[in-house]
Amino acid sequence: MVEICVVGAGIVGLSTATLLQESLPHAKVTIIAEKFTTETTSDGAAGIFRPGIAFRGPNLEITKQWLNDAYVYFNDILKSTESDQAGIKDISGYIISSKYPTSVRNEFLEAILPDYRPCTEEELQMCPGNWQYGSHFTTLVVDCRRHLPWLTKKFESQGGVIIEQKVNSFEELSNYDLVCNCSGFGARELCGDTLVTPIRGQVFKVSAPWIKEFFYADYDTYIIPGFESVTLGGCRGFDSWNEELCKHDAAAIWERCVSLLPSLKDAKVIREWVGWRPYRPFVRVESEVMTFPSGKTIQVVHNYGHGGYGVMSAPGTSIHAVKIAKEILTPNAKL
Ligand SMILES: Cc1cc2nc3c(=O)[nH]c(=O)nc-3n(C[C@H](O)[C@H](O)[C@H](O)COP(=O)(O)OP(=O)(O)OC[C@H]3O[C@@H](n4cnc5c(N)ncnc54)[C@H](O)[C@@H]3O)c2cc1C
């Protein structure tokens, strides 16, 4: 029996592991990870399907393919009876700017979503402020508080094995036929990949059930309703290695969000959270053959470096990683 190890149990690792099981039903798939569910970066993300236009894989064509595949994957779950358990819902909302017309356009979403359109004059006046430009669209939200447990259950029910352990070197995994590396920010150390850089983010999770739409505005301001809470953000600290909550960031986020939607002043804070977006200039999905001084060799398929867009893009990059894995393990299947 073919044995595959997936390193990482964030959304990228769990998506890859379950897709591997579906694509290679006779393989035994094991997940090895140091941290799970609420301890991962995936857990705190708002999970909205809205890629930044600088999001990139190896080229634009592959990037568009990933995004399209991810949207189709989530949309299929949305249409199923499991959408609530899986933490996926559709959501409409606005991106508005007082100064920057191009910031409210998104060529990826305009190609994927059926209703990406400019805001009307009335809509631009909905929020206090001098809003000049805006777009309205309906997209998806993937709430990892539900989605990660849902994927874990699916993985285990399909015979998957989970091991809690830190991997210090890929050589430790040389008994597997193939390793999928979905270690997020951990890839910086595990692969010695210094292109992986933290982009620090801080958010509030609040109870404000009256907020039904999402809002993005200038200066990294966003308000995104999920299932159990509304995420208020944010900030982007490039190469900032601070894991602690910052009271100045908190005050700025609160002020910007409440001035955009004044009813938020009555919201109850559930928690505050800091996370590091695992940024890499180009998300890495590719295979590598590693040979160690001991003479051992290992086949690795990398799938990491999703930055601020790893929740929404995980199924797309994972479908690609699984295709590479299948070509390695069953080379004649493509003939
Ligand atoms: C404030 C904020 C808001 C965000 N909002 C959004 C959003 O709205 N939409 C969106 O799509 N994305 C968003 N993101 C980005 C998203 O959270 C990440 O891109 C995504 O979670 C990355 O997933 P991952 O599985 O690669 O990493 P992680 O969730 O960090 O998982 C990595 C896994 O690898 C394991 N691991 C690492 N190294 C090792 C090792 N050596 N040995 C064993 N295990 C190891 C870890 O323990 C963990 O299980 C946001 C991020 C932040 C910080």
GROMACS .gro file of C-alpha atoms and ligand atoms in nm:
model
  388
    1MET     CA    1   0.000   0.000   0.000
    2VAL     CA    2   0.125   0.349  -0.086
    3GLU     CA    3   0.186   0.558   0.227
    4ILE     CA    4   0.161   0.936   0.209
    5CYS     CA    5   0.237   1.185   0.485
    6VAL     CA    6   0.090   1.536   0.495
    7VAL     CA    7   0.280   1.778   0.719
    8GLY     CA    8   0.039   2.040   0.858
    9ALA     CA    9  -0.320   2.046   0.982
   10GLY     CA   10  -0.425   2.397   0.887
   11ILE     CA   11  -0.673   2.440   0.605
   12VAL     CA   12  -0.407   2.365   0.343
   13GLY     CA   13  -0.297   2.037   0.506
   14LEU     CA   14  -0.651   1.916   0.576
   15SER     CA   15  -0.772   2.006   0.225
   16THR     CA   16  -0.474   1.830   0.067
   17ALA     CA   17  -0.516   1.523   0.288
   18THR     CA   18  -0.886   1.475   0.211
   19LEU     CA   19  -0.834   1.538  -0.161
   20LEU     CA   20  -0.550   1.283  -0.163
   21GLN     CA   21  -0.785   1.024  -0.009
   22GLU     CA   22  -1.041   1.090  -0.282
   23SER     CA   23  -0.788   1.085  -0.565
   24LEU     CA   24  -0.584   0.786  -0.442
   25PRO     CA   25  -0.839   0.570  -0.256
   26HIS     CA   26  -0.591   0.284  -0.201
   27ALA     CA   27  -0.327   0.503  -0.037
   28LYS     CA   28  -0.287   0.534   0.341
   29VAL     CA   29  -0.274   0.905   0.432
   30THR     CA   30  -0.125   1.029   0.762
   31ILE     CA   31  -0.128   1.388   0.884
   32ILE     CA   32   0.162   1.491   1.109
   33ALA     CA   33   0.130   1.834   1.269
   34GLU     CA   34   0.249   2.026   1.567
   35LYS     CA   35  -0.072   2.230   1.603
   36PHE     CA   36  -0.438   2.166   1.531
   37THR     CA   37  -0.768   2.353   1.482
   38THR     CA   38  -0.780   2.656   1.718
   39GLU     CA   39  -0.398   2.666   1.743
   40THR     CA   40  -0.346   2.719   1.368
   41THR     CA   41  -0.331   3.044   1.169
   42SER     CA   42  -0.630   2.923   0.969
   43ASP     CA   43  -0.847   2.937   1.283
   44GLY     CA   44  -0.845   3.317   1.321
   45ALA     CA   45  -0.885   3.414   0.956
   46ALA     CA   46  -1.211   3.578   0.853
   47GLY     CA   47  -1.208   3.332   0.563
   48ILE     CA   48  -1.363   3.552   0.298
   49PHE     CA   49  -1.321   3.453  -0.066
   50ARG     CA   50  -1.151   3.772  -0.184
   51PRO     CA   51  -0.799   3.735  -0.320
   52GLY     CA   52  -0.573   4.036  -0.335
   53ILE     CA   53  -0.487   4.113  -0.694
   54ALA     CA   54  -0.118   4.057  -0.618
   55PHE     CA   55  -0.187   3.697  -0.509
   56ARG     CA   56   0.029   3.473  -0.726
   57GLY     CA   57   0.136   3.120  -0.795
   58PRO     CA   58   0.406   3.042  -1.051
   59ASN     CA   59   0.216   3.234  -1.321
   60LEU     CA   60  -0.114   3.413  -1.378
   61GLU     CA   61  -0.277   3.125  -1.563
   62ILE     CA   62  -0.215   2.876  -1.282
   63THR     CA   63  -0.322   3.135  -1.023
   64LYS     CA   64  -0.656   3.183  -1.200
   65GLN     CA   65  -0.698   2.806  -1.222
   66TRP     CA   66  -0.640   2.770  -0.845
   67LEU     CA   67  -0.894   3.042  -0.766
   68ASN     CA   68  -1.152   2.900  -1.000
   69ASP     CA   69  -1.105   2.545  -0.867
   70ALA     CA   70  -1.131   2.672  -0.507
   71TYR     CA   71  -1.451   2.863  -0.581
   72VAL     CA   72  -1.612   2.561  -0.751
   73TYR     CA   73  -1.504   2.336  -0.459
   74PHE     CA   74  -1.653   2.564  -0.192
   75ASN     CA   75  -1.961   2.639  -0.400
   76ASP     CA   76  -2.034   2.266  -0.431
   77ILE     CA   77  -2.025   2.236  -0.050
   78LEU     CA   78  -2.242   2.548  -0.022
   79LYS     CA   79  -2.509   2.387  -0.240
   80SER     CA   80  -2.496   2.062  -0.039
   81THR     CA   81  -2.676   1.980   0.285
   82GLU     CA   82  -2.344   2.010   0.471
   83SER     CA   83  -2.278   2.381   0.417
   84ASP     CA   84  -2.364   2.479   0.776
   85GLN     CA   85  -2.154   2.207   0.936
   86ALA     CA   86  -1.869   2.286   0.696
   87GLY     CA   87  -1.888   2.655   0.787
   88ILE     CA   88  -1.954   2.787   0.437
   89LYS     CA   89  -2.207   3.055   0.350
   90ASP     CA   90  -2.255   3.315   0.084
   91ILE     CA   91  -2.234   3.679   0.172
   92SER     CA   92  -2.283   4.012  -0.002
   93GLY     CA   93  -2.110   4.337   0.072
   94TYR     CA   94  -1.907   4.634  -0.032
   95ILE     CA   95  -1.556   4.757  -0.088
   96ILE     CA   96  -1.537   5.136  -0.078
   97SER     CA   97  -1.266   5.398  -0.103
   98SER     CA   98  -1.249   5.772  -0.061
   99LYS     CA   99  -0.943   5.807  -0.287
  100TYR     CA  100  -0.840   5.503  -0.486
  101PRO     CA  101  -1.063   5.390  -0.777
  102THR     CA  102  -0.847   5.087  -0.862
  103SER     CA  103  -0.860   4.954  -0.505
  104VAL     CA  104  -1.228   4.867  -0.545
  105ARG     CA  105  -1.170   4.662  -0.860
  106ASN     CA  106  -1.064   4.298  -0.851
  107GLU     CA  107  -1.001   4.126  -1.183
  108PHE     CA  108  -0.996   3.779  -1.024
  109LEU     CA  109  -1.338   3.822  -0.866
  110GLU     CA  110  -1.485   4.004  -1.165
  111ALA     CA  111  -1.407   3.689  -1.369
  112ILE     CA  112  -1.541   3.441  -1.112
  113LEU     CA  113  -1.839   3.603  -0.939
  114PRO     CA  114  -2.164   3.660  -1.126
  115ASP     CA  115  -2.249   3.998  -0.972
  116TYR     CA  116  -1.936   4.214  -0.922
  117ARG     CA  117  -2.065   4.566  -1.002
  118PRO     CA  118  -1.996   4.933  -0.918
  119CYS     CA  119  -2.180   5.079  -0.617
  120THR     CA  120  -2.471   5.312  -0.680
  121GLU     CA  121  -2.456   5.673  -0.554
  122GLU     CA  122  -2.697   5.574  -0.275
  123GLU     CA  123  -2.476   5.286  -0.166
  124LEU     CA  124  -2.172   5.517  -0.150
  125GLN     CA  125  -2.362   5.728   0.102
  126MET     CA  126  -2.459   5.436   0.330
  127CYS     CA  127  -2.159   5.479   0.562
  128PRO     CA  128  -2.037   5.802   0.724
  129GLY     CA  129  -1.741   5.938   0.529
  130ASN     CA  130  -1.662   6.078   0.190
  131TRP     CA  131  -1.680   5.756  -0.015
  132GLN     CA  132  -1.612   5.818  -0.383
  133TYR     CA  133  -1.560   5.471  -0.531
  134GLY     CA  134  -1.705   5.133  -0.452
  135SER     CA  135  -1.802   4.786  -0.569
  136HIS     CA  136  -2.069   4.547  -0.453
  137PHE     CA  137  -2.042   4.168  -0.484
  138THR     CA  138  -2.160   3.838  -0.342
  139THR     CA  139  -1.894   3.588  -0.243
  140LEU     CA  140  -1.830   3.309   0.011
  141VAL     CA  141  -1.709   3.297   0.368
  142VAL     CA  142  -1.534   2.987   0.504
  143ASP     CA  143  -1.539   2.983   0.883
  144CYS     CA  144  -1.246   2.766   0.997
  145ARG     CA  145  -1.395   2.721   1.345
  146ARG     CA  146  -1.637   2.489   1.162
  147HIS     CA  147  -1.445   2.398   0.850
  148LEU     CA  148  -1.132   2.250   1.012
  149PRO     CA  149  -1.328   2.014   1.243
  150TRP     CA  150  -1.549   1.918   0.946
  151LEU     CA  151  -1.245   1.832   0.732
  152THR     CA  152  -1.081   1.646   1.024
  153LYS     CA  153  -1.393   1.432   1.071
  154LYS     CA  154  -1.408   1.361   0.699
  155PHE     CA  155  -1.039   1.267   0.695
  156GLU     CA  156  -1.071   1.028   0.988
  157SER     CA  157  -1.391   0.870   0.857
  158GLN     CA  158  -1.203   0.791   0.534
  159GLY     CA  159  -0.934   0.602   0.729
  160GLY     CA  160  -0.686   0.888   0.776
  161VAL     CA  161  -0.439   0.878   1.064
  162ILE     CA  162  -0.341   1.186   1.267
  163ILE     CA  163  -0.014   1.222   1.461
  164GLU     CA  164   0.069   1.522   1.683
  165GLN     CA  165   0.440   1.587   1.642
  166LYS     CA  166   0.684   1.851   1.524
  167VAL     CA  167   0.884   1.749   1.217
  168ASN     CA  168   1.241   1.876   1.242
  169SER     CA  169   1.367   1.735   0.912
  170PHE     CA  170   1.205   1.570   0.612
  171GLU     CA  171   1.455   1.286   0.665
  172GLU     CA  172   1.239   1.173   0.961
  173LEU     CA  173   0.966   1.098   0.705
  174SER     CA  174   1.174   0.889   0.465
  175ASN     CA  175   0.967   0.577   0.539
  176TYR     CA  176   0.676   0.737   0.346
  177ASP     CA  177   0.644   0.700  -0.032
  178LEU     CA  178   0.559   1.069  -0.061
  179VAL     CA  179   0.531   1.374   0.165
  180CYS     CA  180   0.304   1.674   0.105
  181ASN     CA  181   0.448   1.976   0.279
  182CYS     CA  182   0.160   2.200   0.396
  183SER     CA  183   0.342   2.358   0.689
  184GLY     CA  184   0.246   2.723   0.625
  185PHE     CA  185   0.482   2.958   0.804
  186GLY     CA  186   0.662   2.650   0.944
  187ALA     CA  187   0.811   2.596   0.595
  188ARG     CA  188   1.049   2.882   0.661
  189GLU     CA  189   1.234   2.665   0.912
  190LEU     CA  190   1.152   2.319   0.776
  191CYS     CA  191   1.264   2.401   0.420
  192GLY     CA  192   1.505   2.682   0.508
  193ASP     CA  193   1.289   2.896   0.279
  194THR     CA  194   1.361   3.256   0.381
  195LEU     CA  195   1.115   3.383   0.119
  196VAL     CA  196   0.842   3.291   0.369
  197THR     CA  197   0.776   3.608   0.568
  198PRO     CA  198   0.515   3.689   0.833
  199ILE     CA  199   0.259   3.955   0.757
  200ARG     CA  200   0.122   4.024   1.102
  201GLY     CA  201  -0.252   4.075   1.143
  202GLN     CA  202  -0.468   4.161   1.441
  203VAL     CA  203  -0.848   4.136   1.466
  204PHE     CA  204  -1.145   4.154   1.701
  205LYS     CA  205  -1.408   3.880   1.693
  206VAL     CA  206  -1.731   4.041   1.810
  207SER     CA  207  -2.091   3.943   1.858
  208ALA     CA  208  -2.299   4.172   1.633
  209PRO     CA  209  -2.568   3.954   1.478
  210TRP     CA  210  -2.733   4.254   1.312
  211ILE     CA  211  -2.435   4.288   1.073
  212LYS     CA  212  -2.529   4.080   0.769
  213GLU     CA  213  -2.303   4.227   0.499
  214PHE     CA  214  -1.925   4.263   0.473
  215PHE     CA  215  -1.747   4.596   0.434
  216TYR     CA  216  -1.395   4.676   0.317
  217ALA     CA  217  -1.272   5.036   0.331
  218ASP     CA  218  -0.949   5.235   0.309
  219TYR     CA  219  -0.652   5.170   0.537
  220ASP     CA  220  -0.705   4.797   0.588
  221THR     CA  221  -1.046   4.836   0.744
  222TYR     CA  222  -1.273   4.534   0.718
  223ILE     CA  223  -1.589   4.401   0.881
  224ILE     CA  224  -1.671   4.042   0.790
  225PRO     CA  225  -1.961   3.848   0.946
  226GLY     CA  226  -1.893   3.476   0.991
  227PHE     CA  227  -2.113   3.216   1.163
  228GLU     CA  228  -2.060   3.285   1.534
  229SER     CA  229  -1.888   3.623   1.518
  230VAL     CA  230  -1.804   3.925   1.307
  231THR     CA  231  -1.433   3.982   1.234
  232LEU     CA  232  -1.316   4.343   1.266
  233GLY     CA  233  -0.978   4.426   1.114
  234GLY     CA  234  -0.719   4.495   1.048
  235CYS     CA  235  -0.354   4.563   0.995
  236ARG     CA  236  -0.071   4.422   0.785
  237GLY     CA  237   0.273   4.427   0.942
  238PHE     CA  238   0.518   4.303   0.679
  239ASP     CA  239   0.806   4.108   0.839
  240SER     CA  240   0.663   4.186   1.183
  241TRP     CA  241   0.744   3.900   1.421
  242ASN     CA  242   0.524   4.022   1.704
  243GLU     CA  243   0.284   3.754   1.831
  244GLU     CA  244   0.139   3.975   2.104
  245LEU     CA  245  -0.180   4.182   2.089
  246CYS     CA  246  -0.097   4.550   2.040
  247LYS     CA  247  -0.325   4.799   2.218
  248HIS     CA  248  -0.251   5.067   1.957
  249ASP     CA  249  -0.353   4.839   1.669
  250ALA     CA  250  -0.664   4.742   1.866
  251ALA     CA  251  -0.761   5.105   1.922
  252ALA     CA  252  -0.705   5.196   1.556
  253ILE     CA  253  -0.906   4.897   1.430
  254TRP     CA  254  -1.193   4.970   1.668
  255GLU     CA  255  -1.203   5.339   1.575
  256ARG     CA  256  -1.195   5.273   1.200
  257CYS     CA  257  -1.464   5.002   1.214
  258VAL     CA  258  -1.700   5.197   1.442
  259SER     CA  259  -1.667   5.510   1.232
  260LEU     CA  260  -1.758   5.302   0.924
  261LEU     CA  261  -2.053   5.124   1.091
  262PRO     CA  262  -2.149   5.320   1.408
  263SER     CA  263  -2.382   5.042   1.531
  264LEU     CA  264  -2.067   4.840   1.608
  265LYS     CA  265  -2.012   5.050   1.919
  266ASP     CA  266  -2.265   4.817   2.088
  267ALA     CA  267  -2.091   4.498   1.974
  268LYS     CA  268  -1.966   4.259   2.242
  269VAL     CA  269  -1.602   4.159   2.207
  270ILE     CA  270  -1.566   3.780   2.210
  271ARG     CA  271  -1.190   3.765   2.162
  272GLU     CA  272  -0.892   3.943   2.009
  273TRP     CA  273  -0.642   3.758   1.795
  274VAL     CA  274  -0.303   3.800   1.632
  275GLY     CA  275  -0.187   3.585   1.341
  276TRP     CA  276   0.095   3.574   1.091
  277ARG     CA  277  -0.010   3.547   0.728
  278PRO     CA  278   0.243   3.299   0.580
  279TYR     CA  279   0.348   3.521   0.290
  280ARG     CA  280   0.570   3.411   0.003
  281PRO     CA  281   0.597   3.619  -0.316
  282PHE     CA  282   0.475   3.315  -0.513
  283VAL     CA  283   0.275   3.041  -0.340
  284ARG     CA  284   0.486   2.727  -0.372
  285VAL     CA  285   0.317   2.425  -0.529
  286GLU     CA  286   0.581   2.199  -0.683
  287SER     CA  287   0.764   1.871  -0.633
  288GLU     CA  288   1.115   1.823  -0.504
  289VAL     CA  289   1.331   1.514  -0.465
  290MET     CA  290   1.539   1.542  -0.148
  291THR     CA  291   1.853   1.335  -0.092
  292PHE     CA  292   2.008   1.324   0.254
  293PRO     CA  293   2.372   1.258   0.358
  294SER     CA  294   2.255   0.916   0.483
  295GLY     CA  295   2.175   0.832   0.121
  296LYS     CA  296   1.799   0.831   0.189
  297THR     CA  297   1.581   0.996  -0.075
  298ILE     CA  298   1.233   1.141  -0.038
  299GLN     CA  299   0.970   1.279  -0.277
  300VAL     CA  300   0.810   1.598  -0.148
  301VAL     CA  301   0.522   1.797  -0.294
  302HIS     CA  302   0.517   2.148  -0.149
  303ASN     CA  303   0.197   2.345  -0.090
  304TYR     CA  304   0.267   2.652   0.126
  305GLY     CA  305   0.310   3.028   0.135
  306HIS     CA  306  -0.053   3.141   0.083
  307GLY     CA  307  -0.014   3.474   0.268
  308GLY     CA  308  -0.344   3.645   0.345
  309TYR     CA  309  -0.543   3.424   0.108
  310GLY     CA  310  -0.483   3.068   0.226
  311VAL     CA  311  -0.834   2.988   0.344
  312MET     CA  312  -1.001   3.084   0.019
  313SER     CA  313  -0.735   2.937  -0.209
  314ALA     CA  314  -0.654   2.615  -0.018
  315PRO     CA  315  -0.868   2.376  -0.225
  316GLY     CA  316  -0.731   2.520  -0.551
  317THR     CA  317  -0.363   2.481  -0.463
  318SER     CA  318  -0.441   2.146  -0.302
  319ILE     CA  319  -0.608   2.009  -0.616
  320HIS     CA  320  -0.289   2.107  -0.800
  321ALA     CA  321  -0.062   1.947  -0.535
  322VAL     CA  322  -0.266   1.625  -0.543
  323LYS     CA  323  -0.240   1.612  -0.924
  324ILE     CA  324   0.140   1.634  -0.894
  325ALA     CA  325   0.140   1.366  -0.622
  326LYS     CA  326  -0.072   1.135  -0.837
  327GLU     CA  327   0.159   1.180  -1.136
  328ILE     CA  328   0.456   1.084  -0.918
  329LEU     CA  329   0.290   0.781  -0.760
  330THR     CA  330   0.105   0.649  -1.063
  331PRO     CA  331   0.312   0.774  -1.360
  332ASN     CA  332   0.136   0.547  -1.609
  333ALA     CA  333  -0.210   0.674  -1.513
  334LYS     CA  334  -0.173   0.978  -1.740
  335LEU     CA  335  -0.081   0.768  -2.049
  336LIG     C1  336  -0.559   3.847   1.048
  336LIG     C2  337  -0.568   3.746   0.938
  336LIG     C3  338  -0.681   3.743   0.857
  336LIG     C4  339  -0.690   3.653   0.751
  336LIG     N1  340  -0.803   3.653   0.674
  336LIG     C5  341  -0.811   3.570   0.567
  336LIG     C6  342  -0.928   3.568   0.485
  336LIG     O1  343  -1.025   3.642   0.508
  336LIG     N2  344  -0.930   3.482   0.379
  336LIG     C7  345  -0.827   3.397   0.351
  336LIG     O2  346  -0.835   3.322   0.254
  336LIG     N3  347  -0.717   3.396   0.430
  336LIG     C8  348  -0.705   3.478   0.535
  336LIG     N4  349  -0.593   3.480   0.614
  336LIG     C9  350  -0.478   3.395   0.574
  336LIG    C10  351  -0.493   3.252   0.620
  336LIG     O3  352  -0.516   3.249   0.760
  336LIG    C11  353  -0.366   3.173   0.587
  336LIG     O4  354  -0.324   3.193   0.454
  336LIG    C12  355  -0.395   3.023   0.604
  336LIG     O5  356  -0.449   2.999   0.731
  336LIG    C13  357  -0.270   2.939   0.582
  336LIG     O6  358  -0.306   2.806   0.605
  336LIG     P1  359  -0.197   2.693   0.623
  336LIG     O7  360  -0.270   2.564   0.637
  336LIG     O8  361  -0.094   2.707   0.518
  336LIG     O9  362  -0.122   2.733   0.760
  336LIG     P2  363  -0.160   2.711   0.914
  336LIG    O10  364  -0.304   2.727   0.940
  336LIG    O11  365  -0.066   2.798   0.989
  336LIG    O12  366  -0.122   2.560   0.940
  336LIG    C14  367   0.012   2.515   0.935
  336LIG    C15  368   0.018   2.376   0.992
  336LIG    O13  369   0.151   2.324   0.975
  336LIG    C16  370   0.197   2.275   1.099
  336LIG     N5  371   0.343   2.280   1.101
  336LIG    C17  372   0.424   2.385   1.067
  336LIG     N6  373   0.553   2.348   1.079
  336LIG    C18  374   0.553   2.220   1.124
  336LIG    C19  375   0.655   2.126   1.157
  336LIG     N7  376   0.784   2.158   1.146
  336LIG     N8  377   0.619   2.003   1.202
  336LIG    C20  378   0.489   1.970   1.215
  336LIG     N9  379   0.387   2.055   1.184
  336LIG    C21  380   0.419   2.177   1.139
  336LIG    C22  381   0.130   2.364   1.202
  336LIG    O14  382   0.137   2.306   1.331
  336LIG    C23  383  -0.010   2.370   1.142
  336LIG    O15  384  -0.080   2.252   1.174
  336LIG    C24  385  -0.583   3.564   0.725
  336LIG    C25  386  -0.473   3.562   0.807
  336LIG    C26  387  -0.464   3.652   0.914
  336LIG    C27  388  -0.343   3.650   1.001
   0.00000   0.00000   0.00000
